[in-house]
PDB file of C-alpha atoms in Angstrom:
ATOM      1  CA  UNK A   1     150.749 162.774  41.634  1.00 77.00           C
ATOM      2  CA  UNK A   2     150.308 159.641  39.908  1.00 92.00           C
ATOM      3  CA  UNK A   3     153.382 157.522  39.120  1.00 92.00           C
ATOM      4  CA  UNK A   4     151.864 154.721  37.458  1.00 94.00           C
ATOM      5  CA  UNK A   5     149.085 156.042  34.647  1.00 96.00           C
ATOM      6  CA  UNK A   6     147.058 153.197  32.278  1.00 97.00           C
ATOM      7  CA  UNK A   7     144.869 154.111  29.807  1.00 98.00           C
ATOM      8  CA  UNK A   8     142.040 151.899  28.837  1.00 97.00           C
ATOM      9  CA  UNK A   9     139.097 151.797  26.248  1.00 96.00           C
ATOM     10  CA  UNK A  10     137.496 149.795  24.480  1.00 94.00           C
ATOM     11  CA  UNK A  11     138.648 148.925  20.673  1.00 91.00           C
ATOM     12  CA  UNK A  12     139.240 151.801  18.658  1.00 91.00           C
ATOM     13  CA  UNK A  13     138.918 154.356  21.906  1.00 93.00           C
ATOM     14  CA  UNK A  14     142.089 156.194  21.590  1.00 93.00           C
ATOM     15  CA  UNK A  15     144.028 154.605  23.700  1.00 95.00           C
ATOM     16  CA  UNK A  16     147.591 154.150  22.420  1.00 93.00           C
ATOM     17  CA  UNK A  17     147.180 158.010  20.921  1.00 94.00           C
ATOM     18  CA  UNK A  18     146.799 159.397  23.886  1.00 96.00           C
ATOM     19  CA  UNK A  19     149.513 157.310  25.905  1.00 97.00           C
ATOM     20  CA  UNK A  20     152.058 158.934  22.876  1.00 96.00           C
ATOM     21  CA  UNK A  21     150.902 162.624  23.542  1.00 96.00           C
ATOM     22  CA  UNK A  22     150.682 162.246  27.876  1.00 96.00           C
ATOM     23  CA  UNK A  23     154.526 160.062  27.550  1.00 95.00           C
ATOM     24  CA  UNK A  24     155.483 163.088  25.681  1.00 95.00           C
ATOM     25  CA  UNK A  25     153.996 165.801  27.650  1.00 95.00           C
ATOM     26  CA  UNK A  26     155.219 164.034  30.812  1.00 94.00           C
ATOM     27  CA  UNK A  27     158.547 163.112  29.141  1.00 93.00           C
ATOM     28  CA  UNK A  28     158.155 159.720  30.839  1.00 92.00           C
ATOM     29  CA  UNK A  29     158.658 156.131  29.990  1.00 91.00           C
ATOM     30  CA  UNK A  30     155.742 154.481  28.230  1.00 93.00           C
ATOM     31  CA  UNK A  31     154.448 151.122  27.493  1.00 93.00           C
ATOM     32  CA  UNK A  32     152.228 149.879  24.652  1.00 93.00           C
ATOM     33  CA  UNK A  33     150.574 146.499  24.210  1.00 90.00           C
ATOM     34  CA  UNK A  34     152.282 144.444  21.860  1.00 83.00           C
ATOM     35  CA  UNK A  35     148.679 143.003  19.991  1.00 78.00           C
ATOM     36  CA  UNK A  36     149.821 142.315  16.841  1.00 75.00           C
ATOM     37  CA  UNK A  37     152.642 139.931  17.758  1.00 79.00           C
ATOM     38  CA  UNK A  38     149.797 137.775  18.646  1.00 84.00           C
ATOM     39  CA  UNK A  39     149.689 134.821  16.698  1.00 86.00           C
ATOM     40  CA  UNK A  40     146.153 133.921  17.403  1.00 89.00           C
ATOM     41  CA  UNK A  41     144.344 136.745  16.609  1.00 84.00           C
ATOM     42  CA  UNK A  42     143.618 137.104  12.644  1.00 82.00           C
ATOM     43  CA  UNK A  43     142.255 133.370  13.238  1.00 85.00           C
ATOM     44  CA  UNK A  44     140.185 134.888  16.737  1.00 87.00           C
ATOM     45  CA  UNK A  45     138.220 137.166  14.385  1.00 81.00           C
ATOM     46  CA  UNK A  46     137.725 134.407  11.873  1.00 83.00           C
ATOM     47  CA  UNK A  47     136.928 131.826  14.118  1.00 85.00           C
ATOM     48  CA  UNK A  48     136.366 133.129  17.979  1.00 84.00           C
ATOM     49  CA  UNK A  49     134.776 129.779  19.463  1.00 86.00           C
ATOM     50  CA  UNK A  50     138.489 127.635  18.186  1.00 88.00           C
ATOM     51  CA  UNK A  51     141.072 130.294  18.977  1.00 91.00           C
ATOM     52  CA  UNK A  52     139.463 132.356  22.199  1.00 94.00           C
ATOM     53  CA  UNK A  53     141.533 130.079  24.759  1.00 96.00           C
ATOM     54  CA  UNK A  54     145.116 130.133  22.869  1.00 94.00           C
ATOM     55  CA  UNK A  55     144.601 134.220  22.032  1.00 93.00           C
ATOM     56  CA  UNK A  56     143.428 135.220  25.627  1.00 95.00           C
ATOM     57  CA  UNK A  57     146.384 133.204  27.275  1.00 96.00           C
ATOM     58  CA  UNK A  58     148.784 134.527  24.991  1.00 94.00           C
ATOM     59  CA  UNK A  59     147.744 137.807  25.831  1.00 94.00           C
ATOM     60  CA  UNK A  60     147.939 137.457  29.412  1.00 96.00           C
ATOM     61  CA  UNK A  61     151.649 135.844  29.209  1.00 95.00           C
ATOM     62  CA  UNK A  62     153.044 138.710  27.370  1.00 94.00           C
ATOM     63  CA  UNK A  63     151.480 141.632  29.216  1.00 95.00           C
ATOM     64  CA  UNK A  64     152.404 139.864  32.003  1.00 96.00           C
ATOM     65  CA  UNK A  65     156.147 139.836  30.747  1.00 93.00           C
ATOM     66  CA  UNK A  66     156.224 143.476  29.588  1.00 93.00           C
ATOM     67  CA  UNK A  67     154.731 144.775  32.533  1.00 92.00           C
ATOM     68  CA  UNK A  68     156.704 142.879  35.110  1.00 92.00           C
ATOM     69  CA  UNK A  69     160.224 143.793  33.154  1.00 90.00           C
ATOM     70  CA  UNK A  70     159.321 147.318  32.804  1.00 87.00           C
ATOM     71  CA  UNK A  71     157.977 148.500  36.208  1.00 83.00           C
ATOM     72  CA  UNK A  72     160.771 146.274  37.242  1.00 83.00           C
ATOM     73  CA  UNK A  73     163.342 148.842  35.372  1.00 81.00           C
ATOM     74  CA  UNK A  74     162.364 152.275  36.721  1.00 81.00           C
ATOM     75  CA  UNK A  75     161.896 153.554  39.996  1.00 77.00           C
ATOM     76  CA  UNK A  76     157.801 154.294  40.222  1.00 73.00           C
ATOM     77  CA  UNK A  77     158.746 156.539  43.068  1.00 72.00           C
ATOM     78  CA  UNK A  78     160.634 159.097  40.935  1.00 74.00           C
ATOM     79  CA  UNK A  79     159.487 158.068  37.560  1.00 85.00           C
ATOM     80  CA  UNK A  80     156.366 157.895  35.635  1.00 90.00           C
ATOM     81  CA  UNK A  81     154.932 155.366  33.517  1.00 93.00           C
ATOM     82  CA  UNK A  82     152.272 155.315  31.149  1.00 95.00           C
ATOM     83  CA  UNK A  83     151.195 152.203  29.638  1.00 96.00           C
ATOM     84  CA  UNK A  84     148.273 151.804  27.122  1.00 95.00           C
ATOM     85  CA  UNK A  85     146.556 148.674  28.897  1.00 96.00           C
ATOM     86  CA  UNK A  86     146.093 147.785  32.068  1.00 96.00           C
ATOM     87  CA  UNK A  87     146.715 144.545  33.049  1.00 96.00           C
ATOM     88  CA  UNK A  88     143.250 143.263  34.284  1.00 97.00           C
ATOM     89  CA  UNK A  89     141.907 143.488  30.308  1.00 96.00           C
ATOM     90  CA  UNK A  90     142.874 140.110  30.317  1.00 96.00           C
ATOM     91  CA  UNK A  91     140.088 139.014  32.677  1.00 97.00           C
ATOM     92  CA  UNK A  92     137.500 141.757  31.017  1.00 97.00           C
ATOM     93  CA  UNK A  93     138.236 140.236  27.684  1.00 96.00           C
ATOM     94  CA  UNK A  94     138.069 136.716  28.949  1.00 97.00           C
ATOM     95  CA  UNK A  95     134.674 137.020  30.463  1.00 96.00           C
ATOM     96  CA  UNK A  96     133.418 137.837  27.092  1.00 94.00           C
ATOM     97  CA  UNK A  97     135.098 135.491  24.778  1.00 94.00           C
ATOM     98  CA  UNK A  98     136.146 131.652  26.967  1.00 96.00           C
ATOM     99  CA  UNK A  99     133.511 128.998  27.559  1.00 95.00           C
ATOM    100  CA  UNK A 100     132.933 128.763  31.354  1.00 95.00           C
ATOM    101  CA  UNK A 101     135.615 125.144  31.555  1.00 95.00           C
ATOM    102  CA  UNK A 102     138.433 127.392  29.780  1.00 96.00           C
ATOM    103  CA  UNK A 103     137.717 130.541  31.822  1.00 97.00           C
ATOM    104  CA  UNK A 104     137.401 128.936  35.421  1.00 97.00           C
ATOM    105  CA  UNK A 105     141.316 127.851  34.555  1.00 97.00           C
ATOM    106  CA  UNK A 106     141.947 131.023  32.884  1.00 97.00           C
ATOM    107  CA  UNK A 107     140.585 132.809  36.573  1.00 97.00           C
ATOM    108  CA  UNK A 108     143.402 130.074  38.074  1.00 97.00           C
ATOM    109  CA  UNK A 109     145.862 131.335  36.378  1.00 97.00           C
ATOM    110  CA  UNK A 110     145.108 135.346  36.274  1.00 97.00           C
ATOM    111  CA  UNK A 111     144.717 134.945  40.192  1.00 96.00           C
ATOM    112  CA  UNK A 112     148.322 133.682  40.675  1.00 96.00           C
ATOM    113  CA  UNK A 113     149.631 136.157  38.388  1.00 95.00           C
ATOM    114  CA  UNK A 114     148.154 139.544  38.917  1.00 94.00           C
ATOM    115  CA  UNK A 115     149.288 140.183  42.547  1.00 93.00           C
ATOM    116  CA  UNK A 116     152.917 140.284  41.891  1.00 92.00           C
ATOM    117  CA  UNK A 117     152.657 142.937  39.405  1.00 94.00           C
ATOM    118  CA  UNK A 118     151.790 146.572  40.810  1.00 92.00           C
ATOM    119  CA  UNK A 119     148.421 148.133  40.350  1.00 94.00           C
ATOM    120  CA  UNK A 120     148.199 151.348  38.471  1.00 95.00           C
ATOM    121  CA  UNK A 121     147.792 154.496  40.700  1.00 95.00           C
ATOM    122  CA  UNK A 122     144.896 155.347  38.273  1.00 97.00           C
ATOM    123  CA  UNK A 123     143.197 154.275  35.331  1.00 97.00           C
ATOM    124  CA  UNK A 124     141.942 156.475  32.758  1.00 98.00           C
ATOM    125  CA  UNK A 125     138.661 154.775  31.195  1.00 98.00           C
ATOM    126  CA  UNK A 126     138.285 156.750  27.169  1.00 97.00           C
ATOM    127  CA  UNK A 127     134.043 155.916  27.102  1.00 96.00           C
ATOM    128  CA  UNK A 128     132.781 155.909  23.570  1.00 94.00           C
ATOM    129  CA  UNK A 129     129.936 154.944  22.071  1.00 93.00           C
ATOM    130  CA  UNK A 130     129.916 152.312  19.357  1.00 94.00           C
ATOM    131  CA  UNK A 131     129.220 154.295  16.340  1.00 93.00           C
ATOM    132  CA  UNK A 132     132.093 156.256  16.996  1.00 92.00           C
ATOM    133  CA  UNK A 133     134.638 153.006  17.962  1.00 93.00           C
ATOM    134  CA  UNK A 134     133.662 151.707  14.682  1.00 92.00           C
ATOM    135  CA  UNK A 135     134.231 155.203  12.587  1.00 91.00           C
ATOM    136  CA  UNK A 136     138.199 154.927  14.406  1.00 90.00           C
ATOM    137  CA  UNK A 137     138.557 150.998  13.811  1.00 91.00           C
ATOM    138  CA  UNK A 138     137.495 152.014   9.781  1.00 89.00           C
ATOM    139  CA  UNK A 139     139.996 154.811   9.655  1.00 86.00           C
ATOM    140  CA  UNK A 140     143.089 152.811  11.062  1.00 82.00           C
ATOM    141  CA  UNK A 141     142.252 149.879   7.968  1.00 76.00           C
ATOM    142  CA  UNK A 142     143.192 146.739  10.087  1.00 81.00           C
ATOM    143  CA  UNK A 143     141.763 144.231   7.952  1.00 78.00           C
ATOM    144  CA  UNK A 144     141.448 141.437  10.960  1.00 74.00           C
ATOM    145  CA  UNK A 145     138.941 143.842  12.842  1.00 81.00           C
ATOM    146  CA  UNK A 146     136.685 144.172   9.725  1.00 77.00           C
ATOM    147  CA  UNK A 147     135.044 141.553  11.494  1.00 78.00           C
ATOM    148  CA  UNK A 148     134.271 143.095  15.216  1.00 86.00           C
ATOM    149  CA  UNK A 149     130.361 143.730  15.505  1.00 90.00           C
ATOM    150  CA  UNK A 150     128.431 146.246  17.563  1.00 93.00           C
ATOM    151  CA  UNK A 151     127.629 143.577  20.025  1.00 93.00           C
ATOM    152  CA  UNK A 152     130.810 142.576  20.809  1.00 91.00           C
ATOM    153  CA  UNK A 153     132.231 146.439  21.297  1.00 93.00           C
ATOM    154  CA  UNK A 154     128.772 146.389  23.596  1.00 94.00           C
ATOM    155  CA  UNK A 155     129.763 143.653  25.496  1.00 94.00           C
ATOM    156  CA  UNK A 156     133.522 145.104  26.312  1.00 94.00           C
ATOM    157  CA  UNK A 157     132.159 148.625  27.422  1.00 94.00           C
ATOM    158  CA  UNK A 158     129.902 146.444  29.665  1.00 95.00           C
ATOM    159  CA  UNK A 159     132.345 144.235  30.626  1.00 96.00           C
ATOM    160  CA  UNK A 160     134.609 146.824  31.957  1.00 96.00           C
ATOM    161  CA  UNK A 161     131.766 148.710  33.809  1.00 95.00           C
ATOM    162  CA  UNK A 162     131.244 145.697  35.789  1.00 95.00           C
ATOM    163  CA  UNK A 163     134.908 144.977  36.521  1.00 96.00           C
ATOM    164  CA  UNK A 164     135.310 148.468  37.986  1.00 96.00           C
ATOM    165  CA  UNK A 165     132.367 148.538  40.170  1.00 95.00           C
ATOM    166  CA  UNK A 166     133.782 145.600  41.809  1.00 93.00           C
ATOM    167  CA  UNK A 167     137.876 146.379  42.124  1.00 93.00           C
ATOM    168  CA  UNK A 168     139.806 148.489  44.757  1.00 91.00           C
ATOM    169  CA  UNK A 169     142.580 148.163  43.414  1.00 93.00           C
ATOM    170  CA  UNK A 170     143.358 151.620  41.481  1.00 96.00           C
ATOM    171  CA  UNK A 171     141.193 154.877  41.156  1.00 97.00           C
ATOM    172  CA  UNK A 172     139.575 154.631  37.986  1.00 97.00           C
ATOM    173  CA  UNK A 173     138.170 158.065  35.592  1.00 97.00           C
ATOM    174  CA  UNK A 174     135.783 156.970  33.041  1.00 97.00           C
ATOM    175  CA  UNK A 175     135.668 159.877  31.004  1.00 97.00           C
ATOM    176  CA  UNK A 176     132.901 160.191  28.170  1.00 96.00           C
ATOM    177  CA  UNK A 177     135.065 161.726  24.600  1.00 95.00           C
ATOM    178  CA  UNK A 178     132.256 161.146  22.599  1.00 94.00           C
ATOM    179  CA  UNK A 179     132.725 164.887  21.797  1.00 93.00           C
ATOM    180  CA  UNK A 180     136.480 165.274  22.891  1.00 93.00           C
ATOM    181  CA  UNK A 181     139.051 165.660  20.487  1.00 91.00           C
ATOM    182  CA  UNK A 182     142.457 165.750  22.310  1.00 92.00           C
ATOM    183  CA  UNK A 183     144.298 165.216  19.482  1.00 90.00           C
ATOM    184  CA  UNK A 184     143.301 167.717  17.856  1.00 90.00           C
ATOM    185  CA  UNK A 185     142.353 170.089  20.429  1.00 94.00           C
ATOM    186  CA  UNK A 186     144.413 171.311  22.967  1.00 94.00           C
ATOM    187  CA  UNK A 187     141.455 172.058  25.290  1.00 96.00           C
ATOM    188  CA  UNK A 188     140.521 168.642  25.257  1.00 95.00           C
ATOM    189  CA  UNK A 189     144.110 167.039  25.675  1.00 96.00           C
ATOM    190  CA  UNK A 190     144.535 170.129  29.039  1.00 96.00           C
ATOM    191  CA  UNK A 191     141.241 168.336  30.024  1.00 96.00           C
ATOM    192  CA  UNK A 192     143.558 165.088  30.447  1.00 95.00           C
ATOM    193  CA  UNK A 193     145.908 166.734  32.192  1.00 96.00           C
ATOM    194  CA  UNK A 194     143.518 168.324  34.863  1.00 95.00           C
ATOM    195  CA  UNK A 195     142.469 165.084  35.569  1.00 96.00           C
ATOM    196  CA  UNK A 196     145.490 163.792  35.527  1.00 95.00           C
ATOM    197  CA  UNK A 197     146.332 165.916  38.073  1.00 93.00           C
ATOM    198  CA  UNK A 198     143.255 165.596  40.666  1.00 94.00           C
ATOM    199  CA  UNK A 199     143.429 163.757  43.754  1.00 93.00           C
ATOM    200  CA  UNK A 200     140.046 161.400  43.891  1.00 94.00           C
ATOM    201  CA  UNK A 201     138.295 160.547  46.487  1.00 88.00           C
ATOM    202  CA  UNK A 202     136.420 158.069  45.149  1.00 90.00           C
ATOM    203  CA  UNK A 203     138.170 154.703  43.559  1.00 94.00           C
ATOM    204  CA  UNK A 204     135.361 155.082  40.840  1.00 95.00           C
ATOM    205  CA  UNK A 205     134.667 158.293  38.910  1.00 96.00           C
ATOM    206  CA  UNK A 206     132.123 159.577  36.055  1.00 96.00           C
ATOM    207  CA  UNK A 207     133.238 162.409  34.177  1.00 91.00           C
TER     208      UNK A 207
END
């Protein structure tokens, strides 16, 4: 039903987890961000206010470049694909971390480039509060996001709310797994799948 699937979150949601277990449910192609070949962001964490700019546009460049060259390589008509990210994170993440000079350039720039790539058909929001984003970002021992604070996941989850009220672009799920498990249990990963397989009315949706 839906060719093109991203899954978004905020940090330490879930996100690239679940892409593995739908891409091999679905046995489909999928796509997942390529963060840590970012050269900017152990310094970010250290120092937001001197690296924001160079981090945020380097971001935008490559998942610009992996998106464009992958939906660009399989038929969405016949195939699916699900990526991790979505592309519009860029301007979610921007609104948080630029200084209003660098983003109204940054909003230049995202505005020429997001319209040649295709929306996703849907996006899958994983909502969690910020207690339990900081018990995953613990567990996966990243020592660069030792730093991320309660009011910065605050301001993401936030962020994203208000970037989906305002799009009509894709139909968007935001789907509270504050007590879902899908990894582990295979009630909560069918849970995906029914969703995965409703049609929506609605291009925004609370579950």
């Amino acid at each position: 039903m839906y060719n093109f699937i991203a899954i978004e979150g905020c940090i330490g949601a879930g996100k690239s987890t679940l892409t593995t277990m739908l891409s091999q449910h679905f046995n489909c192609t999928h796509q997942f961000e390529n963060f840590e070949e970012n050269p900017y962001l152990e310094n970010f964490y250290k120092n937001p206010t001197n690296h924001a700019f160079p981090l945020e546009l380097f971001f935008m460049a490559e998942r610009y470049k992996q998106q464009k060259s992958m939906i660009e390589s399989i038929n969405l008509f016949n195939s699916k694909l699900i990526s991790d990210y979505a592309f519009f994170k860029s301007l979610v993440f921007a609104n948080i971390t630029l200084k209003e000079d660098e983003l109204q350039l940054f909003k230049m720039l995202y505005n020429i480039i997001y319209p040649q790539l295709k929306y996703p058909d849907i996006v899958l929001y994983l909502y969690k509060n910020i207690d339990k984003l900081q018990e995953n970002i613990k567990k996966r021992g990243r020592n660069y996001e030792t730093a991320i604070t309660n009011q910065y996941l605050e301001q993401l989850n936030n962020e994203y709310l208000h970037y989906f009220k305002q799009q009509n672009n894709s139909t968007i799920v935001i789907l509270n797994t504050n007590k879902l498990d899908f990894k582990a249990n295979k009630e909560d990963f069918k849970l995906i799948l029914d969703i995965l397989n409703n049609q929506f009315n609605k291009k925004l949706n609370y579950l």
